[in-house]
Coordinates of C-alpha atoms and ligand atoms in Angstrom, one line a residue:
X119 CA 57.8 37.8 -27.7
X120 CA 57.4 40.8 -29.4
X121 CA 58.7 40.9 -33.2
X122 CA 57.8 43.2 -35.8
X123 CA 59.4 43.0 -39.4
X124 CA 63.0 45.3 -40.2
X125 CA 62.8 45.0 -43.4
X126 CA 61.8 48.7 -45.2
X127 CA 59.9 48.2 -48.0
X128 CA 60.9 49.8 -51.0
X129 CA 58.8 53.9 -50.5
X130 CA 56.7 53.4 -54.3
X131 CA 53.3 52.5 -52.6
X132 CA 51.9 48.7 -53.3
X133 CA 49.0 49.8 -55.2
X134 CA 51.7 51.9 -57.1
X135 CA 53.5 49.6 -58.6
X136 CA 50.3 47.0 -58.5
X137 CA 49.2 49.7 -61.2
X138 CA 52.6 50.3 -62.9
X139 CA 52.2 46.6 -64.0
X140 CA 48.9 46.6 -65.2
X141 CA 49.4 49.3 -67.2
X142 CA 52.2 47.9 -69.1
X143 CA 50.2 44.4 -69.3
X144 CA 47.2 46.7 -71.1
X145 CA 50.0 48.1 -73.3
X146 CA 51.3 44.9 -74.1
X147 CA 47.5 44.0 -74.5
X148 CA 46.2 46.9 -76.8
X149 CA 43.6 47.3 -74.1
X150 CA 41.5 50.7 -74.7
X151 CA 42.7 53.0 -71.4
X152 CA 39.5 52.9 -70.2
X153 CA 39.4 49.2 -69.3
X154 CA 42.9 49.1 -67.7
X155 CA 41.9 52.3 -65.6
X156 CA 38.5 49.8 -64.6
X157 CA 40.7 46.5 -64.4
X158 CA 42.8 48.8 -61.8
X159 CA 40.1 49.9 -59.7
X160 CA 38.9 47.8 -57.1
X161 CA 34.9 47.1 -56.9
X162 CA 34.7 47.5 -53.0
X163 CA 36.4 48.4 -50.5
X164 CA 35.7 47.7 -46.6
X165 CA 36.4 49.1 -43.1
X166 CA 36.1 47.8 -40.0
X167 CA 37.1 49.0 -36.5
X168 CA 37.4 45.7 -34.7
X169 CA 36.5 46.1 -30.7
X170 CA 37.9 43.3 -28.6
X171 CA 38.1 43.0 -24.4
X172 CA 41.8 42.0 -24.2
X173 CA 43.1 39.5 -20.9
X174 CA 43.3 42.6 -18.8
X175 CA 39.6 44.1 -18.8
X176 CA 40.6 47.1 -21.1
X177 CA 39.2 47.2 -24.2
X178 CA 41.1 47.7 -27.8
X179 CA 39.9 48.2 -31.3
X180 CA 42.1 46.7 -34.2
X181 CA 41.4 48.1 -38.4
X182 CA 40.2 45.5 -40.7
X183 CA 39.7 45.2 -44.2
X184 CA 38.4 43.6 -46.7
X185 CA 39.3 44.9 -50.3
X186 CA 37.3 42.8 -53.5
X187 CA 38.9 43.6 -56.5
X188 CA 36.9 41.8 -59.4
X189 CA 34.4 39.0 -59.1
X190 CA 34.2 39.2 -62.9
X191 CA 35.7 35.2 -63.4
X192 CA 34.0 34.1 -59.8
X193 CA 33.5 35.0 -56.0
X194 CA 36.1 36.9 -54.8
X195 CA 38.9 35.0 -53.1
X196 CA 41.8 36.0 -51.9
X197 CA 44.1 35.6 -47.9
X198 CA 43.4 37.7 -44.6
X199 CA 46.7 38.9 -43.2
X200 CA 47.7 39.6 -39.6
X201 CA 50.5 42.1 -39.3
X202 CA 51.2 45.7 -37.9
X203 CA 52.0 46.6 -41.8
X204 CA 48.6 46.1 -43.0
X205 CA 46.7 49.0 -44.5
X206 CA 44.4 49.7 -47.2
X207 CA 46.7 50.3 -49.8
X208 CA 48.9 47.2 -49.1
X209 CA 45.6 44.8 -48.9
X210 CA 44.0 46.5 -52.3
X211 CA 47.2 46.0 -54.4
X212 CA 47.3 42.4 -53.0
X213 CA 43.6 42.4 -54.2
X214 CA 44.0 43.0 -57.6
X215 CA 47.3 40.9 -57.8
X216 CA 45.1 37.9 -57.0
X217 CA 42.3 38.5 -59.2
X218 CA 45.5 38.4 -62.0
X219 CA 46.6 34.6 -60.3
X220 CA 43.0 33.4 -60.3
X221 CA 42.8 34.2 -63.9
X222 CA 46.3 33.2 -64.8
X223 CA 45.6 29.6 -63.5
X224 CA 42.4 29.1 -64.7
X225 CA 40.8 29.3 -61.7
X226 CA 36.8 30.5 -61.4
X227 CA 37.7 33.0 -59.0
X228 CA 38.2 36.6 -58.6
X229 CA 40.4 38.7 -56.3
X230 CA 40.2 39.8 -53.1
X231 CA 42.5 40.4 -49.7
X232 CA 41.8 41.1 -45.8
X233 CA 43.8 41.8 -42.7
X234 CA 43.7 43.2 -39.1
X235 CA 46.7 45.7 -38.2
X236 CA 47.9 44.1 -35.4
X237 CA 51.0 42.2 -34.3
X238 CA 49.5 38.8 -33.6
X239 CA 52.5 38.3 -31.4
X240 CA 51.6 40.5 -28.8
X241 CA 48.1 39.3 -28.3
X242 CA 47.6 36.1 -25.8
X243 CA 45.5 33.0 -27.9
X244 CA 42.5 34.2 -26.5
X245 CA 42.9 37.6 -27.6
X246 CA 43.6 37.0 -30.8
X247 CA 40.7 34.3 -31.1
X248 CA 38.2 37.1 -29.9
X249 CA 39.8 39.5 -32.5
X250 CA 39.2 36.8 -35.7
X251 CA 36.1 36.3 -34.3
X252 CA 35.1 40.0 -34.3
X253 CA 36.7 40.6 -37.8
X254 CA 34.7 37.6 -38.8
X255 CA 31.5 39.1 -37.2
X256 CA 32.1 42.5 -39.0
X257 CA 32.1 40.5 -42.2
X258 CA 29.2 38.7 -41.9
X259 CA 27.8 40.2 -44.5
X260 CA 31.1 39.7 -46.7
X261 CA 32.3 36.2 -46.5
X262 CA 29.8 33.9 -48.4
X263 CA 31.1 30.5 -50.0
X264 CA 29.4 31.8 -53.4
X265 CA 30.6 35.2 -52.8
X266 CA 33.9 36.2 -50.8
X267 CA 36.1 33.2 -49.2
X268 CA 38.7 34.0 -46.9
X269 CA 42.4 32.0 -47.2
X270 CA 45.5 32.3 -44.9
X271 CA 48.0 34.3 -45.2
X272 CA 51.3 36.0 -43.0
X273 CA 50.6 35.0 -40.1
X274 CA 46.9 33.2 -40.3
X275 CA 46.6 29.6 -40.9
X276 CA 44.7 26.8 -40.4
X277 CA 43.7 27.7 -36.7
X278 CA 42.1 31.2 -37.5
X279 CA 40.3 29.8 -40.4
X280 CA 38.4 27.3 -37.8
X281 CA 37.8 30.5 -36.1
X282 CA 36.1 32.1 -39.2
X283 CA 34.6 29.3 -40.2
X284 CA 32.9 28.7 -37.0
X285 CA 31.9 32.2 -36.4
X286 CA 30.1 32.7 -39.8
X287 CA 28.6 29.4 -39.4
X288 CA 27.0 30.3 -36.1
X289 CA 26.1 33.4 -37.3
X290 CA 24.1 31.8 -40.6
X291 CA 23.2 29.3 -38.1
X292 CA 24.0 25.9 -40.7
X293 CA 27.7 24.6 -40.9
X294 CA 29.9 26.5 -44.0
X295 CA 32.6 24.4 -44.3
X296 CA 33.0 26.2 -48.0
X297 CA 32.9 30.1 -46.5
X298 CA 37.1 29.7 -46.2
X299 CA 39.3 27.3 -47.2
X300 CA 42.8 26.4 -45.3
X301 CA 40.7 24.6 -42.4
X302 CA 42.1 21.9 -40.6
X303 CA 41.2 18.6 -42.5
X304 CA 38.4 17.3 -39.8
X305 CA 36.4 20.5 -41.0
X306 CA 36.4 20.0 -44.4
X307 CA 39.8 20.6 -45.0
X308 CA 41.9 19.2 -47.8
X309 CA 45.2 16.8 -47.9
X310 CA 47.7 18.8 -49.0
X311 CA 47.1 22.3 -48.6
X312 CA 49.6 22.9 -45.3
X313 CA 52.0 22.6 -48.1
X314 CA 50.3 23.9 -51.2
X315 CA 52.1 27.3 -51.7
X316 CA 55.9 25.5 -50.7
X317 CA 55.2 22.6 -53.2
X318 CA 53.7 25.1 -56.2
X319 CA 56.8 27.3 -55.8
X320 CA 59.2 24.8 -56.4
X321 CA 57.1 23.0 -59.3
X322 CA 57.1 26.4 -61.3
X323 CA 60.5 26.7 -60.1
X324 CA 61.3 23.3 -62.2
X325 CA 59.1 24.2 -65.0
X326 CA 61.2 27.6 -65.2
X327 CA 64.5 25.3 -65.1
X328 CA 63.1 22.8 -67.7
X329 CA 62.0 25.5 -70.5
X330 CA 65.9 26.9 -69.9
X331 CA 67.3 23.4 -70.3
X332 CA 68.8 23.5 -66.6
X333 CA 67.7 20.9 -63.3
X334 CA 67.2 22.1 -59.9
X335 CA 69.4 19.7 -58.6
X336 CA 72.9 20.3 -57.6
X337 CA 71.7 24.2 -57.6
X338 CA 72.3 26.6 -54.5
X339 CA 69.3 28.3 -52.9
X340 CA 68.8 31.3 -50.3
X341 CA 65.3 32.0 -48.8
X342 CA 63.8 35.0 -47.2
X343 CA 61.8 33.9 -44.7
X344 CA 61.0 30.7 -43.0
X345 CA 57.2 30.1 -42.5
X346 CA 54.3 28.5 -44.1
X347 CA 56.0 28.9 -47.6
X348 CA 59.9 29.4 -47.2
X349 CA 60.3 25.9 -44.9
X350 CA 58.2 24.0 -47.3
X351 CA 60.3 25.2 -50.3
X352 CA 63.4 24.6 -48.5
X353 CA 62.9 21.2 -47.6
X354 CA 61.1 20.3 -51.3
X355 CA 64.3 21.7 -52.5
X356 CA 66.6 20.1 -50.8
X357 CA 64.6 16.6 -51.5
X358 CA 65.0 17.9 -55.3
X359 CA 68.6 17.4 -55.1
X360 CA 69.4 21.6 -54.6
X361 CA 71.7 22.6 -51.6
X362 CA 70.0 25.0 -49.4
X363 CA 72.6 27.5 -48.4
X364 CA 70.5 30.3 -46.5
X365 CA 67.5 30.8 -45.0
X366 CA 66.2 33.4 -42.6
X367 CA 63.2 34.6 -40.8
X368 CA 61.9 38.1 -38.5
X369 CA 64.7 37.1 -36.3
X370 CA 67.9 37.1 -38.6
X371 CA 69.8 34.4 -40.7
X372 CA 71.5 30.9 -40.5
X373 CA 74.1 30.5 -43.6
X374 CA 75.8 27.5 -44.0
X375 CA 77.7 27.3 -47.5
X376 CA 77.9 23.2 -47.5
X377 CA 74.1 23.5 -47.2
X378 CA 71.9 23.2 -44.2
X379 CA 69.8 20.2 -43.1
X380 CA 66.7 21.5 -43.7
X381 CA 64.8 18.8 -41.3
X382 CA 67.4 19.0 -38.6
X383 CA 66.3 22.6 -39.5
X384 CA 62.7 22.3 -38.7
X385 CA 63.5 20.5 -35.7
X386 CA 65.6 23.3 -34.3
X387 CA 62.7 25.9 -35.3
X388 CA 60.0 23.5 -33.7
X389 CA 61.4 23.4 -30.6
X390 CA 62.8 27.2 -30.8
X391 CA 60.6 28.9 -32.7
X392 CA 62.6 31.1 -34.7
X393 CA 65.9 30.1 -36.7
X394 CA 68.4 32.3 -34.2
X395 CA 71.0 30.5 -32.6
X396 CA 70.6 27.3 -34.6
X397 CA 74.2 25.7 -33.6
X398 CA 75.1 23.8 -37.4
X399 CA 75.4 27.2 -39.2
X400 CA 77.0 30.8 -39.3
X401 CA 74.1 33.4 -38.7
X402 CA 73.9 36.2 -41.6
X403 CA 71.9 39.5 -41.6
X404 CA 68.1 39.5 -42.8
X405 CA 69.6 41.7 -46.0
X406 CA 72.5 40.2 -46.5
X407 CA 71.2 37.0 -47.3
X408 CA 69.7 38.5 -50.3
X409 CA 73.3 39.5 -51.9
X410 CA 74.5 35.8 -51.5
X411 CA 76.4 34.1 -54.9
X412 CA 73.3 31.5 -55.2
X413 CA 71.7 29.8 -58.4
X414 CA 68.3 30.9 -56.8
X415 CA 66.9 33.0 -54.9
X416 CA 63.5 33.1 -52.7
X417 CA 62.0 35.8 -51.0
X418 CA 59.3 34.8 -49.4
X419 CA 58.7 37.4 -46.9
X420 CA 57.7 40.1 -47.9
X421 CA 57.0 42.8 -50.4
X422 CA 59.6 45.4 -52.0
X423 CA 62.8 43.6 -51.2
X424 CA 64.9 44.1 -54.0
X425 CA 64.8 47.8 -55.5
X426 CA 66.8 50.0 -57.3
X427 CA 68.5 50.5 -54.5
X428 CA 69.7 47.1 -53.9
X429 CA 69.1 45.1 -57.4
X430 CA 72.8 45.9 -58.1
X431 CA 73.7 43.8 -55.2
X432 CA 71.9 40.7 -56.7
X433 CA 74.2 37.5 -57.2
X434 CA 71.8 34.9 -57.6
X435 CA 71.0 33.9 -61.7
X436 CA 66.8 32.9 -60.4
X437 CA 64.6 35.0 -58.4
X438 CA 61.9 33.3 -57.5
X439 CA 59.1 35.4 -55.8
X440 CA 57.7 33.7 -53.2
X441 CA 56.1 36.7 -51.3
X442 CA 53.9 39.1 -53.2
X443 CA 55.8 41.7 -54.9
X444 CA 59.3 41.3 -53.5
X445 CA 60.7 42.6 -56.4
X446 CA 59.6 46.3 -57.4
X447 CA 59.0 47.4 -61.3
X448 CA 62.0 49.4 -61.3
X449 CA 64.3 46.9 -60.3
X450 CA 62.5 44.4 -62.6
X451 CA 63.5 46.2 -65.6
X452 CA 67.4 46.6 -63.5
X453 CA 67.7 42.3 -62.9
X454 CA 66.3 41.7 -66.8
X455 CA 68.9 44.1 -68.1
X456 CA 72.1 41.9 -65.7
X457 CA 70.1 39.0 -67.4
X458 CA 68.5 37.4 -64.1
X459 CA 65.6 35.7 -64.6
X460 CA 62.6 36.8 -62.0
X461 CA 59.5 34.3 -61.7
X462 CA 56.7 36.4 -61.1
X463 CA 54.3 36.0 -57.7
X464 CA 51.1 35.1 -60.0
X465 CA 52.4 32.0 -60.9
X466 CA 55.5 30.9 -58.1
X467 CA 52.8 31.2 -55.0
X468 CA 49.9 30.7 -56.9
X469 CA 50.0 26.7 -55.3
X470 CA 48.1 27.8 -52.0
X471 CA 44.8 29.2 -54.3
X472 CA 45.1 26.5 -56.6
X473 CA 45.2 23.9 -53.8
X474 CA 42.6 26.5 -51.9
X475 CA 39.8 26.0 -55.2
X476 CA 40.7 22.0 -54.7
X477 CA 39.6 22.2 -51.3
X478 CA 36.0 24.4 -52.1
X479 CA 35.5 22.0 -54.5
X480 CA 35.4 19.0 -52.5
X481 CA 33.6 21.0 -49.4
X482 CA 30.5 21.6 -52.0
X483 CA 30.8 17.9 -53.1
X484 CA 31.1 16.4 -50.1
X485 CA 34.1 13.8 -51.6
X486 CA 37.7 14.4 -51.0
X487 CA 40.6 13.5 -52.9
X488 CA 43.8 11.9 -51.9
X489 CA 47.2 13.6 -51.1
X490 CA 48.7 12.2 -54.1
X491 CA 45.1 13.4 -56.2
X492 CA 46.0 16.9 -55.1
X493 CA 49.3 17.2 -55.8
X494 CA 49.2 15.5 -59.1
X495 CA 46.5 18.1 -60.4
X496 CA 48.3 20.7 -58.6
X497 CA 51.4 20.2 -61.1
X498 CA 49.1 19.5 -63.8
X499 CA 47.6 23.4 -63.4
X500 CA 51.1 25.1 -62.8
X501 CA 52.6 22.9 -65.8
X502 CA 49.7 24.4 -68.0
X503 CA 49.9 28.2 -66.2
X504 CA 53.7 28.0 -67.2
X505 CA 53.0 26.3 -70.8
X506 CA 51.1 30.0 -71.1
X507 CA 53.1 32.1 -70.2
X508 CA 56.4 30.4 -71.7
X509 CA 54.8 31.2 -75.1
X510 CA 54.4 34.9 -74.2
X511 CA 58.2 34.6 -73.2
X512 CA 59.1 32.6 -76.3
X513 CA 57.2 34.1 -79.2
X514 CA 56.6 37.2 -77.9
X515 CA 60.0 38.0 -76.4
X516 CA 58.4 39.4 -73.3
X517 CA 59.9 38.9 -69.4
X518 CA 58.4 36.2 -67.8
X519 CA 56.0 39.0 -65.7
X520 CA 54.6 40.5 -68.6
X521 CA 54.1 36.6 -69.8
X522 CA 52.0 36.0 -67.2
X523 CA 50.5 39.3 -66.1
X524 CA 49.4 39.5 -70.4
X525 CA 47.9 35.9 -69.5
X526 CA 46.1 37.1 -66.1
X527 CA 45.2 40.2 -66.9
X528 CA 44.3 39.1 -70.7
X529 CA 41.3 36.7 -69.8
X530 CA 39.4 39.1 -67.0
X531 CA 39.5 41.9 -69.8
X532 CA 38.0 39.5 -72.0
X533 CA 35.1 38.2 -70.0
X534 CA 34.8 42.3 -68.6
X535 CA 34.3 42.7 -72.4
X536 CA 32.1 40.3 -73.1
X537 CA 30.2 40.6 -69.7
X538 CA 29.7 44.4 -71.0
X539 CA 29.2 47.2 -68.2
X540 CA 26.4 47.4 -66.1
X541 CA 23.6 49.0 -66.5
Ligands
LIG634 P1 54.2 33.2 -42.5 O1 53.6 34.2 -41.6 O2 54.0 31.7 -42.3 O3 55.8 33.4 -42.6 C1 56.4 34.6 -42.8 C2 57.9 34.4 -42.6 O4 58.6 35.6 -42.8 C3 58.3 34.0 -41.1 O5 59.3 33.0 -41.1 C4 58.8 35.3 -40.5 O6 59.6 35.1 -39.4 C5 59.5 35.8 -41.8 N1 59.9 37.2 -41.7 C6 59.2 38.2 -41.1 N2 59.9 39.3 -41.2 C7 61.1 39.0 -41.7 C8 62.3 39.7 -42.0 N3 62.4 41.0 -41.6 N4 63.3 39.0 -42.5 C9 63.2 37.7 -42.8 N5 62.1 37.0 -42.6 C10 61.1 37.6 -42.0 O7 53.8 33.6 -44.0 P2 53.8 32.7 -45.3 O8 52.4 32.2 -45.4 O9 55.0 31.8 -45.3 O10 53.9 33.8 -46.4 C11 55.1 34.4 -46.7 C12 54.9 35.3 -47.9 O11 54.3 34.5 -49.0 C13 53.9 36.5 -47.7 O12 54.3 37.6 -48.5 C14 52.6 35.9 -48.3 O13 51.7 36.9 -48.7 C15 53.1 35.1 -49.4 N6 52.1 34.1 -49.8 C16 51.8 33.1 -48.9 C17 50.9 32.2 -49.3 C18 50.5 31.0 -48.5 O14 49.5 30.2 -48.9 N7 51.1 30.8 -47.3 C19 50.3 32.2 -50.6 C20 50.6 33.3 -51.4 C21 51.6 34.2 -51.0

């Protein structure tokens, strides 16, 4: 079947507005201008043209890329996206918003971000296992455990990091279980990752609710988007008690104001695929189901849905940004003056990296954890990335995106300082 996203994305660039918020983090910072204009710069940027023999003899090549943005706290980390919407400015601002959620959860990483232009949907399996494989091949030279590590993303996941995995460990010619985490767990993958992102998003969610004195339970919630993150946030937050109202994915919306069954849900989309024509609900339009009356809202889609074109429209009292940059600057600054609360990208999907580092730990060590291990330390990290930028918010009187962008972007311009420039 052949989908490919509706949605239009706001028309201020990624990197744009990427930049817009740094520079008002360096403000908020004192930074000299100099070091924001370096902190906004990525260090490398790479191009492939991917060749691949598709099923009927022809041949195709696909644009890859590979953008590092700072390895200043660690190797460069960061998810490989498959999606006709990639391109290099999408993938660099992506890049530099990780190297600010490395640093924000005290991770010893730095950003980076990858991706194929392609609609994965309209390849057969094999052709989209020769593409990763060529994409992998064209960064042989990239992907290191101790310098670059790939991580899923829109439409990647465990599969195509076995792929990776495999072809950069044939190509080194030892096994790298450490050169990309989000592997299935018989190749060194770790418990608890599947639903890293879903379960981090709702435990900065409850964090959020705590410091505000309110409880997720009983709460209305809407999602944008059903996959990797938006089903495991809906059924997380439906086990917390909330009533999950709305959700959606590339083919439309189910809406069911008495809340959905989110398992009953999953069932339906198992069997199905998509949401469409599940029979227990009312479907809704993909944009519509941002303007519902909800106590929270999710998009976990993609970037640029709410704008100043829309953020009048907004009912819901939480936005919680589960994609990267759903919400644009200007319409930040539009929801904060209606007093709704937005819970930036850096920290709400920050679970997946966090759980990611978990998993590159025990690869190197050669001892893994328990399910319970990871999720404990998993909330133990987001608790103390909130604790941070709750101050900011608190004493400081900032949103909670300059909290935690002043938190992010505060510690790599320290160690850039004391690091110094080379040579
Ligand atoms: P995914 O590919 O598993 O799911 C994407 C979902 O969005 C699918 O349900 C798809 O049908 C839906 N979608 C696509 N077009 C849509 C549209 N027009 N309207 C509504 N829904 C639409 O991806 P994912 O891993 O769940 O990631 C979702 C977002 O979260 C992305 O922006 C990604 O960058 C971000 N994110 C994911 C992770 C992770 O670990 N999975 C980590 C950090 C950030």
């Amino acid at each position: 079947m052949a989908v490919q996203s509706q949605i239009v994305e706001s028309s201020v660039s990624s990197l744009e507005k990427a930049r817009q918020q740094l520079l008002q983090a360096g403000e908020l910072l004192g930074l000299p201008a100099g070091l924001t204009e370096r902190l906004g710069a990525p260090d490398k940027l790479i191009q492939t043209y991917s060749p691949i023999r598709m099923d009927d003899g022809t041949i195709r090549q696909f644009s890859g890329y590979r953008v590092q943005h700072s390895n200043i706290l660690g190797p460069y980390t960061g998810g490989v996206r498959f999606h006709p919407n990639v391109d290099l400015d999408q993938v660099t601002a992506h890049s530099m918003l990780m190297t600010w959620q490395c640093s924000l959860v005290g991770l010893p990483y730095g950003g980076a971000r990858g991706g194929v232009t392609v609609d994965p949907y309209q390849l057969s399996d094999g052709e989209l296992e020769r593409l990763t494989r060529r994409y992998t091949s064209d960064m042989v030279l990239v992907f290191d455990p101790k310098k670059d590590i790939p991580t899923p993303d829109v439409n990647t996941g465990s599969r195509e990091m076995a792929w990776i995995m495999d072809t950069w460990s044939v190509n080194q010619g030892f096994a790298a279980p450490g050169v990309v985490t989000g592997k299935p767990l018989s190749i060194g993958g770790t418990l608890g990752r599947k639903e890293a992102t879903g379960r981090g998003l709702i435990l900065s969610l409850q964090q959020l609710l705590a410091f505000k004195g309110r409880q997720l339970a009983g709460m209305t919630v809407a999602i944008q988007g059903f996959g990797k993150l938006g089903s495991v946030a809906a059924r997380l937050a439906q086990e917390a008690g909330a009533k999950v109202v709305a959700i959606s994915d590339i083919t439309g919306g189910i809406h069911n104001p008495e809340g959905l069954d989110i398992v009953d849900v999953l069932e339906y989309v198992q069997a199905n695929r998509f949401v469409k024509g599940y029979p227990k609900a009312a479907p809704i339009g993909e944009e519509a189901i941002l303007y519902l009356p909800v106590d929270v809202l999710i998009p976990a889609a993609f970037g640029g849905q709410i704008h100043p074109g829309n953020a009048d429209r907004i009912r819901a009292e939480f936005i919680v940004e589960g994609a990267n940059g759903p919400v644009t600057p200007e319409a930040d600054a539009l929801l904060e003056a209606r007093g709704i609360t937005v819970l930036p990208d850096i920290l709400a999907n920050s679970g997946g990296i966090i759980v990611s580092y978990f998993e590159w730990i025990q690869d190197n060590q050669q001892l893994f954890w328990s399910e319970e291990e990871v999720n404990e330390r998993l909330k133990d990290v987001i608790a103390r990335a909130f604790a941070k930028l709750a101050r900011n918010v608190e004493e400081r009187g900032m949103s909670f995106r300059m909290g935690a962008y002043v938190e992010g972007v505060g510690r790599v311009a320290e160690a850039l300082s004391l690091r110094g420039l080379f040579p």
